[in-house]
Amino acid sequence: MHPVLCILGTRPEAIKVLPVVRALRCASIPTRVLFTAQHTHLAEEVFDLFGILPDLRLPARGEGTLTNTLTAMLPPIDHALAALTPCAVVVQGDTLSAFAGGLCAFFRHIPLYHMEAGLRTGVYDEPYPEEMLRRALTAMASVHFATTEQARAHLLREGVAPSSVACVGNTVLDALHAILPSCHTHPSDGRYRLLLTLHRRETDTSLRRRLLVSIRRLLDAHPAFDLFFPMHPTAKEVAQDVLGHTARAHLCKPMGPRAFYEQLLCADLVLTDSGGVQEEAAYLGVRTLVLRDVTEREAELSRGELTLTGRSPARVFTIANACIRAIEQAPPVDAEARRLSALTGTHGAAQAIAERIAQDVKEKERMDAP
Ligand code: UDP
């Protein structure tokens, strides 16, 4: 049997795709992983955690323009497709790596399976460039795995054939369920914890600086709160400048997923512009403010699990301040209770995706048999 090839390049893709690689291999479907090294050490930690090594790895190139990053990936991905002749290519989300993998598969007429299909903000440059990349992937994919009914509805409204869309849920929950059992939690020390992540391109350095100044004001106003901020490389310099000498601001390198989940479990409030963190925090029941003007995580927003603050620093301060005041009326969270409760939740998207791919590739093999 020709292998299934999963192409990925960033930390969030690794977190969401590796559960599918595991499920495909458990179903005895030969599966290879091509890692584009769009993110290097951020993604490497996830491979280590899942105990899966990339079969093919493109050379790391460091930061470049979007065009340079994309065009450097295309020839080696195409070469890998020619050498491996996969029966299917799997990509996830809306990164440059997913787009490059999808485009090369499309050019070679290899069926493309797109995970996390149908997310839309409806604003072409938010997130940038992801909203455009995810729409382009919809145009190229043969099968679309939607995480929610809202995402499925977007695809159908855009004219995608219903039989090619499967609403399977979110593999980030499979990752959480794989990792939470080994997470350590500690009893509360009576202090409150604010967890921050910030990395989107559309929040430029000047806006980031002003947002961080607002967050510093929040810390000044609430002495019972500590801030934990694993700094994405894109935000490191400005973060150290604004918060580097602030008492109770704990700045650190990006964490591996297990350490990050441990932080989420004990967080009283999350401030984030990340896509994946919105989903994880909502699932774990952590109060979350989304520092963006729009979000494609509509299901979580409509269930009231997320609050959209916009990106005005003054507005972020006002909303977060009111939230923190409310939180201070109650004892800090019990991280262990949160962890145990999360483990009772449902998951299984990775299995559903693997089953659909296995069924398709076996069917194709039967049809191609002499
Ligand atoms: N994450 C992590 N370590 C960190 C911060 C985040 O492992 O220090 C994980 C987080 O659990 C989530 C993913 O990274 O699954 C989100 O990645 P990111 O915010 O970079 O991208 P997005 O989800 O916005 O595409």
Coordinates of C-alpha atoms and ligand atoms in Angstrom, one line a residue:
M1 CA 0.0 0.0 0.0
H2 CA 1.3 3.5 -0.8
P3 CA 1.7 5.5 2.4
V4 CA -0.4 8.4 3.7
L5 CA 1.8 11.4 4.0
C6 CA 1.1 14.0 6.7
I7 CA 2.8 17.4 6.1
L8 CA 3.2 19.8 8.9
G9 CA 5.6 22.5 10.0
T10 CA 4.5 24.3 13.2
R11 CA 3.8 23.6 16.9
P12 CA 0.0 23.8 16.6
E13 CA 0.0 21.5 13.6
A14 CA 2.1 19.0 15.4
I15 CA -0.2 19.1 18.4
K16 CA -3.3 18.5 16.2
V17 CA -1.8 16.1 13.6
L18 CA 0.3 13.7 15.6
P19 CA -2.8 12.1 17.3
V20 CA -4.0 11.3 13.8
V21 CA -0.6 9.8 12.8
R22 CA -0.9 7.6 15.9
A23 CA -4.5 6.6 15.0
L24 CA -3.5 5.8 11.4
R25 CA -0.6 3.7 12.4
C26 CA -2.8 1.9 15.0
A27 CA -5.1 1.1 12.0
S28 CA -2.1 -0.4 10.2
I29 CA -2.1 2.3 7.5
P30 CA 1.5 3.1 6.5
T31 CA 1.9 6.7 7.5
R32 CA 4.9 9.0 6.9
V33 CA 5.4 12.5 8.4
L34 CA 7.1 15.3 6.5
F35 CA 8.2 18.1 8.8
T36 CA 8.8 21.4 7.0
A37 CA 10.6 23.0 10.0
Q38 CA 8.6 26.2 9.7
H39 CA 8.9 26.2 13.5
T40 CA 11.9 24.3 14.7
H41 CA 12.3 23.8 18.4
L42 CA 8.6 24.8 19.2
A43 CA 7.5 21.8 17.1
E44 CA 10.3 19.4 18.0
E45 CA 9.1 19.3 21.6
V46 CA 5.7 18.0 20.4
F47 CA 7.3 15.3 18.4
D48 CA 9.3 14.2 21.5
L49 CA 6.1 14.2 23.6
F50 CA 4.2 12.0 21.2
G51 CA 7.3 9.8 20.6
I52 CA 6.9 10.2 16.8
L53 CA 9.8 11.3 14.7
P54 CA 9.5 13.0 11.3
D55 CA 10.4 10.6 8.4
L56 CA 11.4 13.5 6.3
R57 CA 12.6 16.9 7.5
L58 CA 13.3 20.0 5.5
P59 CA 16.2 22.2 6.5
A60 CA 15.4 24.9 9.0
R61 CA 15.7 28.4 7.4
G62 CA 14.9 30.8 10.2
E63 CA 12.7 33.9 9.8
G64 CA 12.0 35.1 6.3
T65 CA 9.2 36.8 4.4
L66 CA 6.1 34.8 3.8
T67 CA 7.0 34.5 0.1
N68 CA 10.5 33.2 0.9
T69 CA 9.3 30.7 3.4
L70 CA 6.7 29.4 1.1
T71 CA 8.8 29.2 -2.0
A72 CA 11.6 27.4 -0.2
M73 CA 9.2 24.6 0.8
L74 CA 7.6 23.9 -2.5
P75 CA 10.5 22.1 -4.4
P76 CA 11.4 19.7 -1.5
I77 CA 7.8 18.9 -0.8
D78 CA 7.2 18.2 -4.5
H79 CA 10.3 16.0 -4.6
A80 CA 9.1 14.0 -1.6
L81 CA 5.7 13.4 -3.2
A82 CA 7.5 12.2 -6.4
A83 CA 9.7 9.8 -4.3
L84 CA 7.0 8.5 -1.9
T85 CA 4.0 8.5 -4.2
P86 CA 1.6 8.7 -1.3
C87 CA -2.0 7.6 -1.8
A88 CA -3.2 10.6 0.3
V89 CA -1.8 13.8 1.8
V90 CA -3.1 15.2 5.1
V91 CA -2.6 18.8 6.1
Q92 CA -4.1 20.8 9.0
G93 CA -5.3 24.3 9.5
D94 CA -4.0 27.3 7.7
T95 CA -0.2 27.6 7.9
L96 CA 2.2 28.2 5.1
S97 CA 3.3 24.5 5.5
A98 CA -0.3 23.3 5.1
F99 CA -0.8 25.5 2.1
A100 CA 2.5 24.4 0.5
G101 CA 1.7 20.7 1.1
G102 CA -1.8 21.1 -0.2
L103 CA -0.7 22.9 -3.3
C104 CA 1.9 20.3 -4.2
A105 CA -0.6 17.5 -3.6
F106 CA -3.2 19.3 -5.7
F107 CA -0.6 19.7 -8.6
R108 CA 0.1 16.0 -8.5
H109 CA -3.5 14.9 -8.3
I110 CA -3.0 13.3 -4.9
P111 CA -6.2 13.3 -2.8
L112 CA -5.8 16.0 -0.1
Y113 CA -7.4 15.6 3.3
H114 CA -7.8 19.0 5.1
M115 CA -8.1 18.9 8.9
E116 CA -9.8 21.8 10.7
A117 CA -11.5 22.8 7.5
G118 CA -14.2 25.5 7.3
L119 CA -12.9 27.9 10.0
R120 CA -13.7 31.4 8.9
T121 CA -13.7 34.9 10.4
G122 CA -15.1 36.3 7.2
V123 CA -12.4 39.0 7.3
Y124 CA -9.9 38.4 4.6
D125 CA -6.8 39.6 6.4
E126 CA -7.7 38.4 9.9
P127 CA -6.0 36.3 10.9
Y128 CA -3.3 37.2 8.3
P129 CA -2.4 35.4 6.2
E130 CA -4.3 32.4 7.6
E131 CA -7.8 33.3 6.5
M132 CA -6.7 33.3 2.9
L133 CA -4.7 30.2 3.2
R134 CA -7.5 28.2 4.8
R135 CA -9.9 29.3 2.0
A136 CA -7.3 28.3 -0.7
L137 CA -7.0 24.9 1.0
T138 CA -10.7 24.4 0.8
A139 CA -10.5 24.9 -2.9
M140 CA -7.8 22.3 -3.2
A141 CA -8.9 19.6 -0.8
S142 CA -10.8 16.4 -1.7
V143 CA -12.0 15.7 1.9
H144 CA -12.7 18.4 4.5
F145 CA -12.6 17.5 8.2
A146 CA -14.6 20.2 10.1
T147 CA -14.3 20.6 13.8
T148 CA -17.8 22.1 14.4
E149 CA -21.2 22.3 12.8
Q150 CA -20.5 26.0 12.2
A151 CA -17.4 25.1 10.2
R152 CA -19.3 22.5 8.2
A153 CA -22.0 25.1 7.4
H154 CA -19.4 27.6 6.1
L155 CA -18.1 24.9 3.7
L156 CA -21.5 24.0 2.5
R157 CA -22.4 27.6 2.0
E158 CA -19.3 28.0 -0.2
G159 CA -20.5 25.2 -2.4
V160 CA -18.4 22.3 -1.1
A161 CA -20.1 18.9 -1.8
P162 CA -21.7 17.6 1.5
S163 CA -20.3 14.1 0.9
S164 CA -16.8 15.5 1.1
V165 CA -17.3 17.1 4.5
A166 CA -17.0 15.2 7.7
C167 CA -17.7 16.9 11.1
V168 CA -15.4 15.0 13.3
G169 CA -14.6 17.3 16.3
N170 CA -11.2 18.7 17.2
T171 CA -8.0 16.6 17.5
V172 CA -6.7 19.2 20.0
L173 CA -8.9 17.3 22.5
D174 CA -7.1 14.0 21.6
A175 CA -3.9 15.8 22.3
L176 CA -5.2 17.1 25.6
H177 CA -6.4 13.6 26.6
A178 CA -3.1 12.1 25.7
I179 CA -1.1 14.6 27.7
L180 CA -3.3 15.5 30.7
P181 CA -2.8 12.2 32.5
S182 CA 0.9 13.0 33.0
C183 CA 0.4 16.6 33.9
H184 CA 1.3 17.6 37.5
T185 CA -0.9 19.9 39.4
H186 CA -0.1 21.6 42.8
P187 CA -2.6 22.8 45.4
S188 CA -3.3 26.5 45.1
D189 CA -1.0 28.8 47.0
G190 CA -3.9 31.2 47.4
R191 CA -2.6 33.5 44.6
Y192 CA -4.4 34.1 41.3
R193 CA -2.8 33.5 37.9
L194 CA -3.1 35.3 34.6
L195 CA -1.7 33.4 31.6
L196 CA -0.9 35.4 28.5
T197 CA 0.0 34.3 24.9
L198 CA 0.5 36.8 22.1
H199 CA 1.9 36.1 18.6
R200 CA -0.4 37.1 15.7
R201 CA 1.2 38.9 12.8
E202 CA -1.7 41.4 12.6
T203 CA -0.8 42.7 16.1
D204 CA 2.2 44.7 15.1
T205 CA 5.0 45.7 17.5
S206 CA 3.6 49.1 18.4
L207 CA 0.2 47.6 19.3
R208 CA 1.8 44.7 21.1
R209 CA 3.7 47.2 23.2
R210 CA 0.6 49.1 24.1
L211 CA -1.3 45.9 24.9
L212 CA 1.6 44.8 27.2
V213 CA 1.5 48.2 28.9
S214 CA -2.2 47.6 29.7
I215 CA -1.4 44.3 31.1
R216 CA 1.3 45.8 33.3
R217 CA -1.3 48.3 34.6
L218 CA -3.6 45.3 35.4
L219 CA -0.8 43.7 37.5
D220 CA -0.2 47.0 39.3
A221 CA -3.9 47.2 40.1
H222 CA -4.3 43.6 41.3
P223 CA -1.5 42.6 43.8
A224 CA -3.0 39.1 44.3
F225 CA -2.4 38.3 40.6
D226 CA 0.8 36.9 39.0
L227 CA 1.3 36.9 35.3
F228 CA 2.8 34.0 33.4
F229 CA 3.9 34.7 29.8
P230 CA 5.6 32.1 27.6
M231 CA 6.9 34.4 25.0
H232 CA 6.5 33.4 21.3
P233 CA 9.8 34.4 19.5
T234 CA 7.9 37.2 17.7
A235 CA 6.9 38.9 20.9
K236 CA 10.0 38.3 23.0
E237 CA 11.8 41.6 22.6
V238 CA 8.9 43.9 23.3
A239 CA 7.8 41.7 26.2
Q240 CA 11.1 41.9 27.9
D241 CA 11.2 45.6 27.3
V242 CA 7.7 46.3 28.8
L243 CA 7.4 43.6 31.4
G244 CA 11.0 42.5 32.0
H245 CA 11.4 44.4 35.3
T246 CA 7.8 44.2 36.5
A247 CA 7.3 42.4 39.8
R248 CA 4.9 39.4 39.5
A249 CA 5.4 39.1 35.7
H250 CA 7.0 35.8 35.0
L251 CA 8.4 35.8 31.4
C252 CA 9.7 32.5 30.0
K253 CA 10.6 30.7 26.8
P254 CA 7.7 28.9 24.9
M255 CA 6.8 25.8 26.9
G256 CA 6.4 22.3 25.7
P257 CA 2.7 21.3 25.6
R258 CA 2.7 19.4 28.9
A259 CA 4.2 22.4 30.8
F260 CA 1.8 24.7 29.0
Y261 CA -1.2 22.6 29.9
E262 CA -0.1 22.6 33.5
Q263 CA -0.1 26.4 33.3
L264 CA -3.6 26.4 31.7
L265 CA -4.9 24.1 34.4
C266 CA -4.0 26.5 37.2
A267 CA -4.9 29.7 35.3
D268 CA -7.7 31.9 36.7
L269 CA -7.8 34.0 33.5
V270 CA -6.2 33.6 30.0
L271 CA -5.5 36.4 27.7
T272 CA -4.6 35.2 24.2
D273 CA -4.7 35.8 20.5
S274 CA -3.9 32.1 19.7
G275 CA -6.4 29.9 17.9
G276 CA -5.5 26.6 19.7
V277 CA -5.3 28.2 23.1
Q278 CA -8.9 29.5 22.7
E279 CA -10.0 25.9 22.1
E280 CA -8.0 24.3 24.9
A281 CA -8.9 27.0 27.5
A282 CA -12.6 26.7 26.6
Y283 CA -12.5 23.0 26.9
L284 CA -10.8 23.2 30.3
G285 CA -13.3 25.8 31.5
V286 CA -10.7 28.6 32.0
R287 CA -12.1 32.1 31.7
T288 CA -10.6 33.5 28.5
L289 CA -10.3 36.9 26.9
V290 CA -9.5 36.8 23.2
L291 CA -7.3 39.8 22.2
R292 CA -8.6 40.0 18.7
D293 CA -11.3 41.8 16.7
V294 CA -12.8 38.6 15.4
T295 CA -12.5 34.9 16.1
E296 CA -13.2 31.9 14.0
R297 CA -13.9 29.8 17.2
E298 CA -17.6 30.7 16.9
A299 CA -18.9 27.6 18.8
E300 CA -16.8 28.5 21.9
L301 CA -17.8 32.1 21.6
S302 CA -21.5 31.4 21.3
R303 CA -21.4 29.1 24.3
G304 CA -20.0 32.0 26.3
E305 CA -16.6 30.2 26.9
L306 CA -14.7 33.1 25.3
T307 CA -15.0 36.9 25.4
L308 CA -13.8 38.9 22.4
T309 CA -12.1 42.1 23.7
G310 CA -10.9 43.6 20.4
R311 CA -7.3 44.9 20.3
S312 CA -7.7 48.4 21.8
P313 CA -5.4 48.4 24.8
A314 CA -7.9 50.6 26.8
R315 CA -10.7 48.2 26.1
V316 CA -8.6 45.2 27.0
F317 CA -7.8 46.9 30.3
T318 CA -11.4 47.7 31.1
I319 CA -12.7 44.2 30.3
A320 CA -9.9 42.3 31.9
N321 CA -10.1 44.6 35.0
A322 CA -13.8 43.8 35.5
C323 CA -13.1 40.1 35.0
I324 CA -10.3 40.1 37.5
R325 CA -12.5 41.9 40.1
A326 CA -15.1 39.2 39.7
I327 CA -12.5 36.4 39.9
E328 CA -11.1 38.0 43.1
Q329 CA -14.4 37.4 44.8
A330 CA -13.9 33.6 44.6
P331 CA -11.0 31.3 45.7
P332 CA -8.4 30.5 43.1
V333 CA -9.1 27.5 40.9
D334 CA -8.4 23.9 41.9
A335 CA -6.2 22.7 39.1
E336 CA -6.5 19.0 40.0
A337 CA -10.3 19.2 40.0
R338 CA -10.1 20.9 36.6
R339 CA -7.7 18.2 35.2
L340 CA -9.9 15.3 36.4
S341 CA -13.1 16.9 35.1
A342 CA -11.4 17.5 31.6
L343 CA -10.4 13.8 31.5
T344 CA -14.1 12.8 31.6
G345 CA -14.9 14.9 28.5
T346 CA -15.4 13.4 25.0
H347 CA -12.7 13.2 22.3
G348 CA -12.1 10.9 19.3
A349 CA -11.7 13.2 16.3
A350 CA -8.3 11.6 15.5
Q351 CA -9.9 8.2 15.4
A352 CA -12.7 9.4 13.2
I353 CA -10.3 11.0 10.7
A354 CA -8.1 7.9 10.6
E355 CA -11.2 5.7 10.0
R356 CA -12.3 7.9 7.1
I357 CA -8.8 7.9 5.5
A358 CA -8.4 4.2 6.0
Q359 CA -11.7 3.5 4.4
D360 CA -10.9 5.7 1.4
V361 CA -7.4 4.3 0.8
K362 CA -8.5 0.7 1.1
E363 CA -11.4 1.3 -1.3
K364 CA -9.0 2.9 -3.8
E365 CA -6.6 0.0 -3.5
R366 CA -9.4 -2.4 -4.3
M367 CA -10.5 -0.4 -7.3
D368 CA -6.8 -0.2 -8.6
A369 CA -6.2 -3.9 -8.1
P370 CA -5.7 -5.7 -11.4
Ligands
UDP1 N1 1.5 26.1 23.3 C1 2.6 25.4 23.8 N2 3.5 26.1 24.5 C2 3.4 27.5 24.7 C3 2.2 28.1 24.2 C4 1.3 27.4 23.5 O1 2.7 24.2 23.6 O2 4.2 28.1 25.4 C5 0.5 25.3 22.5 C6 -0.9 25.4 22.9 O3 -1.3 24.5 23.9 C7 -1.7 25.3 21.6 C8 -0.7 25.7 20.5 O4 0.5 25.8 21.2 O5 -2.1 24.0 21.4 C9 -1.1 27.0 19.9 O6 -0.1 27.5 19.1 P1 0.0 29.0 18.6 O7 -0.7 29.9 19.5 O8 1.4 29.2 18.2 O9 -0.8 28.9 17.2 P2 -2.3 29.0 16.7 O10 -3.1 28.0 17.5 O11 -2.8 30.4 17.0 O12 -2.3 28.7 15.3

